[in-house]
mmCIF file of C-alpha atoms in Angstrom:
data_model
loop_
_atom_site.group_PDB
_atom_site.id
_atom_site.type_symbol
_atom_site.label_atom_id
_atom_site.label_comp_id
_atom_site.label_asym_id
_atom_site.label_seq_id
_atom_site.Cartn_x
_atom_site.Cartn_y
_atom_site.Cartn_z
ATOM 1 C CA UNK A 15 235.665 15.698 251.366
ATOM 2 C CA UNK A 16 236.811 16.622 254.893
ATOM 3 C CA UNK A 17 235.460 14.721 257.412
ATOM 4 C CA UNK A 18 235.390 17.093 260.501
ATOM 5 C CA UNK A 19 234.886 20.999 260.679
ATOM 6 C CA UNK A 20 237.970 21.981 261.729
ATOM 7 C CA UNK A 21 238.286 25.165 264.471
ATOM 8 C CA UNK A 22 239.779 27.573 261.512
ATOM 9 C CA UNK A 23 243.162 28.937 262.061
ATOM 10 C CA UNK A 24 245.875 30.221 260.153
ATOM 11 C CA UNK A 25 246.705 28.772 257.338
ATOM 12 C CA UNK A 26 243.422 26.332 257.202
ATOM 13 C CA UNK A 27 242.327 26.404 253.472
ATOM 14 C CA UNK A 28 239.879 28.277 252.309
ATOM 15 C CA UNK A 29 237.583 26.202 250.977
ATOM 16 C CA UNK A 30 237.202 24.887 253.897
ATOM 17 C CA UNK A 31 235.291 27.537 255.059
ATOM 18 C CA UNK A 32 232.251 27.520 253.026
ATOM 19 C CA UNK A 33 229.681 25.913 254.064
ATOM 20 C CA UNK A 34 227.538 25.305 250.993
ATOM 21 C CA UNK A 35 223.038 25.634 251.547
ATOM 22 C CA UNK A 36 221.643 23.312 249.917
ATOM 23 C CA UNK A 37 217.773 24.128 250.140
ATOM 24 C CA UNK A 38 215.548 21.962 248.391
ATOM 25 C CA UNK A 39 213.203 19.357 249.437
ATOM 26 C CA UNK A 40 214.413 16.800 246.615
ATOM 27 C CA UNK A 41 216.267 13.978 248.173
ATOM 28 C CA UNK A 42 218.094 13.136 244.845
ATOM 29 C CA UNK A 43 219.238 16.761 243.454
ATOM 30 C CA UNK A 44 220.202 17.388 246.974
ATOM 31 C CA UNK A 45 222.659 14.092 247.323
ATOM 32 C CA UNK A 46 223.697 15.261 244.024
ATOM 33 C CA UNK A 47 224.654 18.699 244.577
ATOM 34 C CA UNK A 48 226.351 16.880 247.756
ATOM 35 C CA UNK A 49 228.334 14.849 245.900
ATOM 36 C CA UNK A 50 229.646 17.000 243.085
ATOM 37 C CA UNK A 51 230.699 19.713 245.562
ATOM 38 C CA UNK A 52 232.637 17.059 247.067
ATOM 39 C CA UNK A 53 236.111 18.744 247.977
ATOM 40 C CA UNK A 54 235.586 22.491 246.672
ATOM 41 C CA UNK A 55 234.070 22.922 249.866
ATOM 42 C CA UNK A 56 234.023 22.428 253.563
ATOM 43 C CA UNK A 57 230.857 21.512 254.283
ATOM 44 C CA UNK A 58 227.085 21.144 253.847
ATOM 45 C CA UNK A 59 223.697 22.932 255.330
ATOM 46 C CA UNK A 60 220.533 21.614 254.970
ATOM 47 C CA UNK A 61 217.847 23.224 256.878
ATOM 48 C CA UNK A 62 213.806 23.439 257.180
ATOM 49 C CA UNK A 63 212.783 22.830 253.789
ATOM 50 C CA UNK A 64 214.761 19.589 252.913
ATOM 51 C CA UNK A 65 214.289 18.157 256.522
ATOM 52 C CA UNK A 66 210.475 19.074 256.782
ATOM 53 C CA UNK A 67 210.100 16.804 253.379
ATOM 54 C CA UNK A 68 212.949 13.961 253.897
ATOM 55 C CA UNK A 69 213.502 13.841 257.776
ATOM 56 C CA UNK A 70 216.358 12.277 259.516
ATOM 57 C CA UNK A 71 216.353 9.626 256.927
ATOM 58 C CA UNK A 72 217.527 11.988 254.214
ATOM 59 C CA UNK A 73 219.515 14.081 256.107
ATOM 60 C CA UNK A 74 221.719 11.018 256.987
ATOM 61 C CA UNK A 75 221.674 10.292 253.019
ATOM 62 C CA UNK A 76 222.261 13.743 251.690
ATOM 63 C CA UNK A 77 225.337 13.874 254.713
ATOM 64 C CA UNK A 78 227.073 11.020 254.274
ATOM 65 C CA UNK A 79 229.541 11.129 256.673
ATOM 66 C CA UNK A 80 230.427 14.754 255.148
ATOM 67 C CA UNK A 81 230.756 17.869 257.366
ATOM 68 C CA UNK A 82 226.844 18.871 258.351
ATOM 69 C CA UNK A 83 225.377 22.528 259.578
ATOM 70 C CA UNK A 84 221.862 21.496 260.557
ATOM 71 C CA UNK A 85 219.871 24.635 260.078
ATOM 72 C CA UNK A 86 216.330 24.342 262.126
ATOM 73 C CA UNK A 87 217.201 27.338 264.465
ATOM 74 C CA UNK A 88 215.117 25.805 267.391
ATOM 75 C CA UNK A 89 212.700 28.433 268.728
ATOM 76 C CA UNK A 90 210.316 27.420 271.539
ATOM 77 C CA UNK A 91 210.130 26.770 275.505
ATOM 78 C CA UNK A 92 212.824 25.645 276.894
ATOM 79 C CA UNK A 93 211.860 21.744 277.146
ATOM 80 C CA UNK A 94 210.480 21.505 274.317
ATOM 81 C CA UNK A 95 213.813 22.987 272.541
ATOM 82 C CA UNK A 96 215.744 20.602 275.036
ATOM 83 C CA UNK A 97 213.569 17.665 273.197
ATOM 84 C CA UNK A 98 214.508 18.610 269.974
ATOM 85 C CA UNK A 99 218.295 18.856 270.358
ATOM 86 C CA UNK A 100 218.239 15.955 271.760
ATOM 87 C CA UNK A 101 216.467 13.998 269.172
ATOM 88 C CA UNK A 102 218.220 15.955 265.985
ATOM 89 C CA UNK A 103 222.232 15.692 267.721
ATOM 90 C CA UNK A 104 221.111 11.488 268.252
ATOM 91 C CA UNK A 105 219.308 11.262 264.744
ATOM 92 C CA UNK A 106 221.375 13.517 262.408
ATOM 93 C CA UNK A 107 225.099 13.859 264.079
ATOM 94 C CA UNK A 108 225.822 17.336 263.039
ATOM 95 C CA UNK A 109 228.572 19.058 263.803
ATOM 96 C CA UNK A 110 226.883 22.471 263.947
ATOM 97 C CA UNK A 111 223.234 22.761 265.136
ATOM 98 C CA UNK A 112 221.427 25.921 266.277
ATOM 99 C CA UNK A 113 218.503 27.665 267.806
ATOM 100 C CA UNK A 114 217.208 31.101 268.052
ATOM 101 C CA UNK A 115 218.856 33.683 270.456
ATOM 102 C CA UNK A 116 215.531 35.442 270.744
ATOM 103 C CA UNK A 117 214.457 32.073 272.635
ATOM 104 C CA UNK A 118 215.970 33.878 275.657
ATOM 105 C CA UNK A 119 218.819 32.535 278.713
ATOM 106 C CA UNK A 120 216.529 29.176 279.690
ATOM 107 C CA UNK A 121 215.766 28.267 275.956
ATOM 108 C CA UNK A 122 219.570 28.492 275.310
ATOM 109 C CA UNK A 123 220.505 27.163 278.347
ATOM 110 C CA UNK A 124 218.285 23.931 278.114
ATOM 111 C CA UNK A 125 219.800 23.492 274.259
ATOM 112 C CA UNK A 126 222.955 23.471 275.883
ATOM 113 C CA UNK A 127 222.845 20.903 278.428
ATOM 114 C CA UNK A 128 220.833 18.611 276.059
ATOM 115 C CA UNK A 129 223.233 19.044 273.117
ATOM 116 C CA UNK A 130 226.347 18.063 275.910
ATOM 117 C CA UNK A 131 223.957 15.295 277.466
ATOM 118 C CA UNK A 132 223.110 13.563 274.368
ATOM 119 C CA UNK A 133 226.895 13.681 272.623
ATOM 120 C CA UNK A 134 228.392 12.336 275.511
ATOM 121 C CA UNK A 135 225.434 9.296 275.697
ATOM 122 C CA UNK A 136 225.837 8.379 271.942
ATOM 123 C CA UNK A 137 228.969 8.401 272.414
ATOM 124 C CA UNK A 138 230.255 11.347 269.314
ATOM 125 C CA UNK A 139 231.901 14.666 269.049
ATOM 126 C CA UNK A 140 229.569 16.904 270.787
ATOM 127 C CA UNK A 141 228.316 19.472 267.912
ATOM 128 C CA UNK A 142 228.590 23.550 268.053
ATOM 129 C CA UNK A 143 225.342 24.885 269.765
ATOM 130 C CA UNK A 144 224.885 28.446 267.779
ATOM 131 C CA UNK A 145 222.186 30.923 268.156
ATOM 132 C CA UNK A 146 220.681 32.639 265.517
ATOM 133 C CA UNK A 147 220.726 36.309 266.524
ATOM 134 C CA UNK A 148 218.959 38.555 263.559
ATOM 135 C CA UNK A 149 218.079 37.046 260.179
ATOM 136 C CA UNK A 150 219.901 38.310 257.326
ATOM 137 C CA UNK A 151 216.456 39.139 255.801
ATOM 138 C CA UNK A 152 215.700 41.561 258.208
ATOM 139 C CA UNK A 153 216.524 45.030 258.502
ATOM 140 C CA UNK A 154 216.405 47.983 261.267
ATOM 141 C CA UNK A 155 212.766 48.417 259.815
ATOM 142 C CA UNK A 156 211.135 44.885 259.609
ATOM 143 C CA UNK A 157 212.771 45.260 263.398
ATOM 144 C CA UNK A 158 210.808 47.953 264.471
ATOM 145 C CA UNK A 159 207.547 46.059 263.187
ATOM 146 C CA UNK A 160 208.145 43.248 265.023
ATOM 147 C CA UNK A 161 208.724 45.219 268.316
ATOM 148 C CA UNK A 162 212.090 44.241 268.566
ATOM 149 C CA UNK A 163 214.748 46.908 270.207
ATOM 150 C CA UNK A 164 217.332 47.758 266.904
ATOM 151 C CA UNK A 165 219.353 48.755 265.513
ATOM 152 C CA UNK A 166 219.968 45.430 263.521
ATOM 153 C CA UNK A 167 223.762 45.792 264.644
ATOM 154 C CA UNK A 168 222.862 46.705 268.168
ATOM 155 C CA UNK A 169 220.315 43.638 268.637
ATOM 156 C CA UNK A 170 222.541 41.177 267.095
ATOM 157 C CA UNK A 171 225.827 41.991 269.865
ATOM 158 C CA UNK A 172 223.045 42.013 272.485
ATOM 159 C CA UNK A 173 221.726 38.664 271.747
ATOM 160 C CA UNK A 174 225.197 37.060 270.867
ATOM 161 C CA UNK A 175 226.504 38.553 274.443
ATOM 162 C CA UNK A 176 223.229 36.610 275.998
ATOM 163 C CA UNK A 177 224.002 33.097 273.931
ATOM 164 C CA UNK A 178 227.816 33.620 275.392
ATOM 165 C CA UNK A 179 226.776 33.976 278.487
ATOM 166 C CA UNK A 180 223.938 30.837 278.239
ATOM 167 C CA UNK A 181 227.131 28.759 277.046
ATOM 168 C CA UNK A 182 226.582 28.272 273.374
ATOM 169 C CA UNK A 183 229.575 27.740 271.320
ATOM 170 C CA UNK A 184 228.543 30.768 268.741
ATOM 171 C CA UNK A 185 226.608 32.636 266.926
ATOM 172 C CA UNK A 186 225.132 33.115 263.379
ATOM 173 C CA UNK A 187 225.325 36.943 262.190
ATOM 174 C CA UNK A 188 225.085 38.910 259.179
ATOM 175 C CA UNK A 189 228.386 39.841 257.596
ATOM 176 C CA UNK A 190 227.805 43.659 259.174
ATOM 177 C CA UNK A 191 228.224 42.772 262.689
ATOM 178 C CA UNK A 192 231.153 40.094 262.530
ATOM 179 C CA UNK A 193 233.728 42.582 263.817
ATOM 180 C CA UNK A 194 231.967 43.981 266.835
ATOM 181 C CA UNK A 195 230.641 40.436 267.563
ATOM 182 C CA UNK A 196 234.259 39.086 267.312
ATOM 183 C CA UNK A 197 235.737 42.583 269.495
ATOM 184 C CA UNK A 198 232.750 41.774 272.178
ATOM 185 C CA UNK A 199 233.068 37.694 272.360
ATOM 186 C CA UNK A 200 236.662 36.704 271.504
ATOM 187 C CA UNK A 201 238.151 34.499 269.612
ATOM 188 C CA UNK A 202 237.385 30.933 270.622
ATOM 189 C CA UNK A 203 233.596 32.241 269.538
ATOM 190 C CA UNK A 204 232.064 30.362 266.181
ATOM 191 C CA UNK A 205 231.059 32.982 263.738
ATOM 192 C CA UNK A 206 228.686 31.759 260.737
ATOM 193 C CA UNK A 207 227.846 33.924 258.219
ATOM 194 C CA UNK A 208 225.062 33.747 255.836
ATOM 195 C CA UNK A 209 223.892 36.786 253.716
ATOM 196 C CA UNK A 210 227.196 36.146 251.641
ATOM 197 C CA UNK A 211 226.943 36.819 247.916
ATOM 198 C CA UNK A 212 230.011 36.672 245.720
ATOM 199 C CA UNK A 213 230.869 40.029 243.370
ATOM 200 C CA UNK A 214 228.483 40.405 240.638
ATOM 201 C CA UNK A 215 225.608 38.485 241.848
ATOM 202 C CA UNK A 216 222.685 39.593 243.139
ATOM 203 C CA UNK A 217 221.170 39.908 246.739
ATOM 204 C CA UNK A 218 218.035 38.055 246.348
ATOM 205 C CA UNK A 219 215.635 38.121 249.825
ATOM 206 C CA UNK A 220 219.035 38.957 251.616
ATOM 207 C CA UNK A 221 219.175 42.891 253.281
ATOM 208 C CA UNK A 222 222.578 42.812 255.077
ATOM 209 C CA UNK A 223 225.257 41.113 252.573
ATOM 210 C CA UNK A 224 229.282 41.281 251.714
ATOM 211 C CA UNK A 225 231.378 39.093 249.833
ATOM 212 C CA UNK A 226 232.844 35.861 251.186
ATOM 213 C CA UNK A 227 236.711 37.253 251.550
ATOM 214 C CA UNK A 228 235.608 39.925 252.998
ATOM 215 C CA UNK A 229 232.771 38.165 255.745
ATOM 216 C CA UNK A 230 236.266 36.166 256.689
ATOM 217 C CA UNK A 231 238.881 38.715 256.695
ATOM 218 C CA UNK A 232 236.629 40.476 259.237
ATOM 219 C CA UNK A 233 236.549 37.186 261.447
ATOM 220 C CA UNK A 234 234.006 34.574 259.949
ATOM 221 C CA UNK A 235 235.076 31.401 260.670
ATOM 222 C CA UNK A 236 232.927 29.681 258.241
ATOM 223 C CA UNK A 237 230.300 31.556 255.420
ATOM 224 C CA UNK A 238 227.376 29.600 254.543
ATOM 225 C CA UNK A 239 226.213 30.218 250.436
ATOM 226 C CA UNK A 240 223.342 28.804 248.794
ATOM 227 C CA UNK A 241 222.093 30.070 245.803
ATOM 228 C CA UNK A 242 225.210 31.456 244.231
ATOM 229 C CA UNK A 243 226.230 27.824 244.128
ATOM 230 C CA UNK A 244 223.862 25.424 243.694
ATOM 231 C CA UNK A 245 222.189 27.615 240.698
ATOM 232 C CA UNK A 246 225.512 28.354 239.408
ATOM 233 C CA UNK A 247 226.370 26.761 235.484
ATOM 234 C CA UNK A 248 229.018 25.323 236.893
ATOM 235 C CA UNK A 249 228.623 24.892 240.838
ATOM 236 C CA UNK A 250 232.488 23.452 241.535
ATOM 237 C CA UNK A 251 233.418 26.397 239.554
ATOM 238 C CA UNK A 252 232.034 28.672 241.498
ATOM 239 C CA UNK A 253 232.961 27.405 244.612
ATOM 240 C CA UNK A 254 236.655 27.309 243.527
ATOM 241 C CA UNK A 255 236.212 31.502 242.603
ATOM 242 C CA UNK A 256 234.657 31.875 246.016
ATOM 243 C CA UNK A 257 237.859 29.715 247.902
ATOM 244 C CA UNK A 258 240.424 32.035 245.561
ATOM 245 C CA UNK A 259 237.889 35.315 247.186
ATOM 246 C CA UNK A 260 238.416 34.144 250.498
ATOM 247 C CA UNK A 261 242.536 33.405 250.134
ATOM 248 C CA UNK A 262 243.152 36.817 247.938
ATOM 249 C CA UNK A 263 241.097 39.026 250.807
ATOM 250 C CA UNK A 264 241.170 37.035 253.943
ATOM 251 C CA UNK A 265 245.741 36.178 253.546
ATOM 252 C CA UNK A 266 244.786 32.380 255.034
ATOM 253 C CA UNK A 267 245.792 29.666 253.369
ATOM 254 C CA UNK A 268 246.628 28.688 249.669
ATOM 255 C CA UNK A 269 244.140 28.778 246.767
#
């Protein structure tokens, strides 16, 4: 498997893009899922559920030295946010970590500097600081409830303009606001993109969706999938289908 995320660019392969979820709190299924993905895909994510059962311990076991997206999405004051980056960049080593936009400029800002301060003490490629801006499971109405200003599309540009601004490295969006994120922030700007479901499969809790060649022909740089992968028959299967997606839509790199 690759051993670094690579900044995509032409001609990068698409597999390298995916980012696979693997959410479970089972140490063993996910080590194995880990391991028979091996090179169909560029990465893993493991996020609350697996960490909140096996810790650092069996995030370090599940990783292996493989590409990792840890998904906790940080939401607090800002020290105590500072504290945690610190802790899960000197315990884990990921190479994408990430916190809530909605945390506002000092939350982000804190992350920031810790993530930078703690990469450079251990002594390791400092990891992508992203910011979560609206959850793929929400839409313009579970907005409104909340008291949050929508629409979705609107509140996700806002909030990926503020984590610019605080200095994060990128953003996680749904697949619907890639383009005017990408228009608004540039290029050098990390896009991931869950709420990606393959043709034919269903949407499950996700509201705001589109198909991995599609999520990166509008400027994803890497599409994290869960379900439509590790409950697939055959998961290396379907991850080679979603790669041949990405190449046949997206025109980067060979199948």
């Amino acid at each position: 498997m690759t051993q670094a995320l690579r900044r995509p660019e032409a001609g990068i392969q698409p597999k390298d893009r995916i980012l696979v979820g693997i959410d479970t709190p089972d140490r063993g299924v996910a080590i194995g899922l880990a391991e028979r993905l091996g090179d169909a895909v560029g990465g893993i994510k493991l996020g609350m559920e697996f960490f909140n059962a096996q810790g650092p311990d069996g995030i370090r076991a599940v990783a292996g030295g493989r590409p990792l997206f840890l998904d906790l999405k940080y939401h607090d004051i800002p020290n105590t946010v500072a504290g945690a980056v610190r802790s899960a960049v000197a315990a884990c080593r990921p190479m994408i970590i990430n916190i809530h936009a909605a945390g506002g400029p000092a939350m982000m800002r804190a992350a920031v500097a810790a993530n930078r301060e703690t990469a450079d003490a251990e002594g390791i490629a400092r990891p992508k600081l992203i910011a979560v801006t609206v959850l793929t499971s929400l839409d313009d109405a579970d907005l409104e409830a909340v008291g949050q200003r929508g629409p979705s599309g609107e509140q996700a540009l806002r909030l990926a303009r503020l984590a610019q601004d605080a200095g994060c490295d990128g953003v996680v969006c749904s697949p619907l606001e890639i383009a005017a994120i990408r228009a608004a922030c540039g290029p050098g700007f990390a896009l991931v993109v869950p709420g990606i479901r393959p043709a034919g499969s269903g949407d499950d809790d996700q509201k705001r969706v589109t198909t991995p060649g599609r999520a990166v022909a509008a400027g994803a740089d890497w599409v994290v999938i869960g379900r439509p992968l590790t409950q697939a028959a055959d998961p290396v299967a379907a991850a080679r289908a979603i790669a041949a997606d990405i190449a046949e839509t997206a025109g980067q790199g060979d199948r």
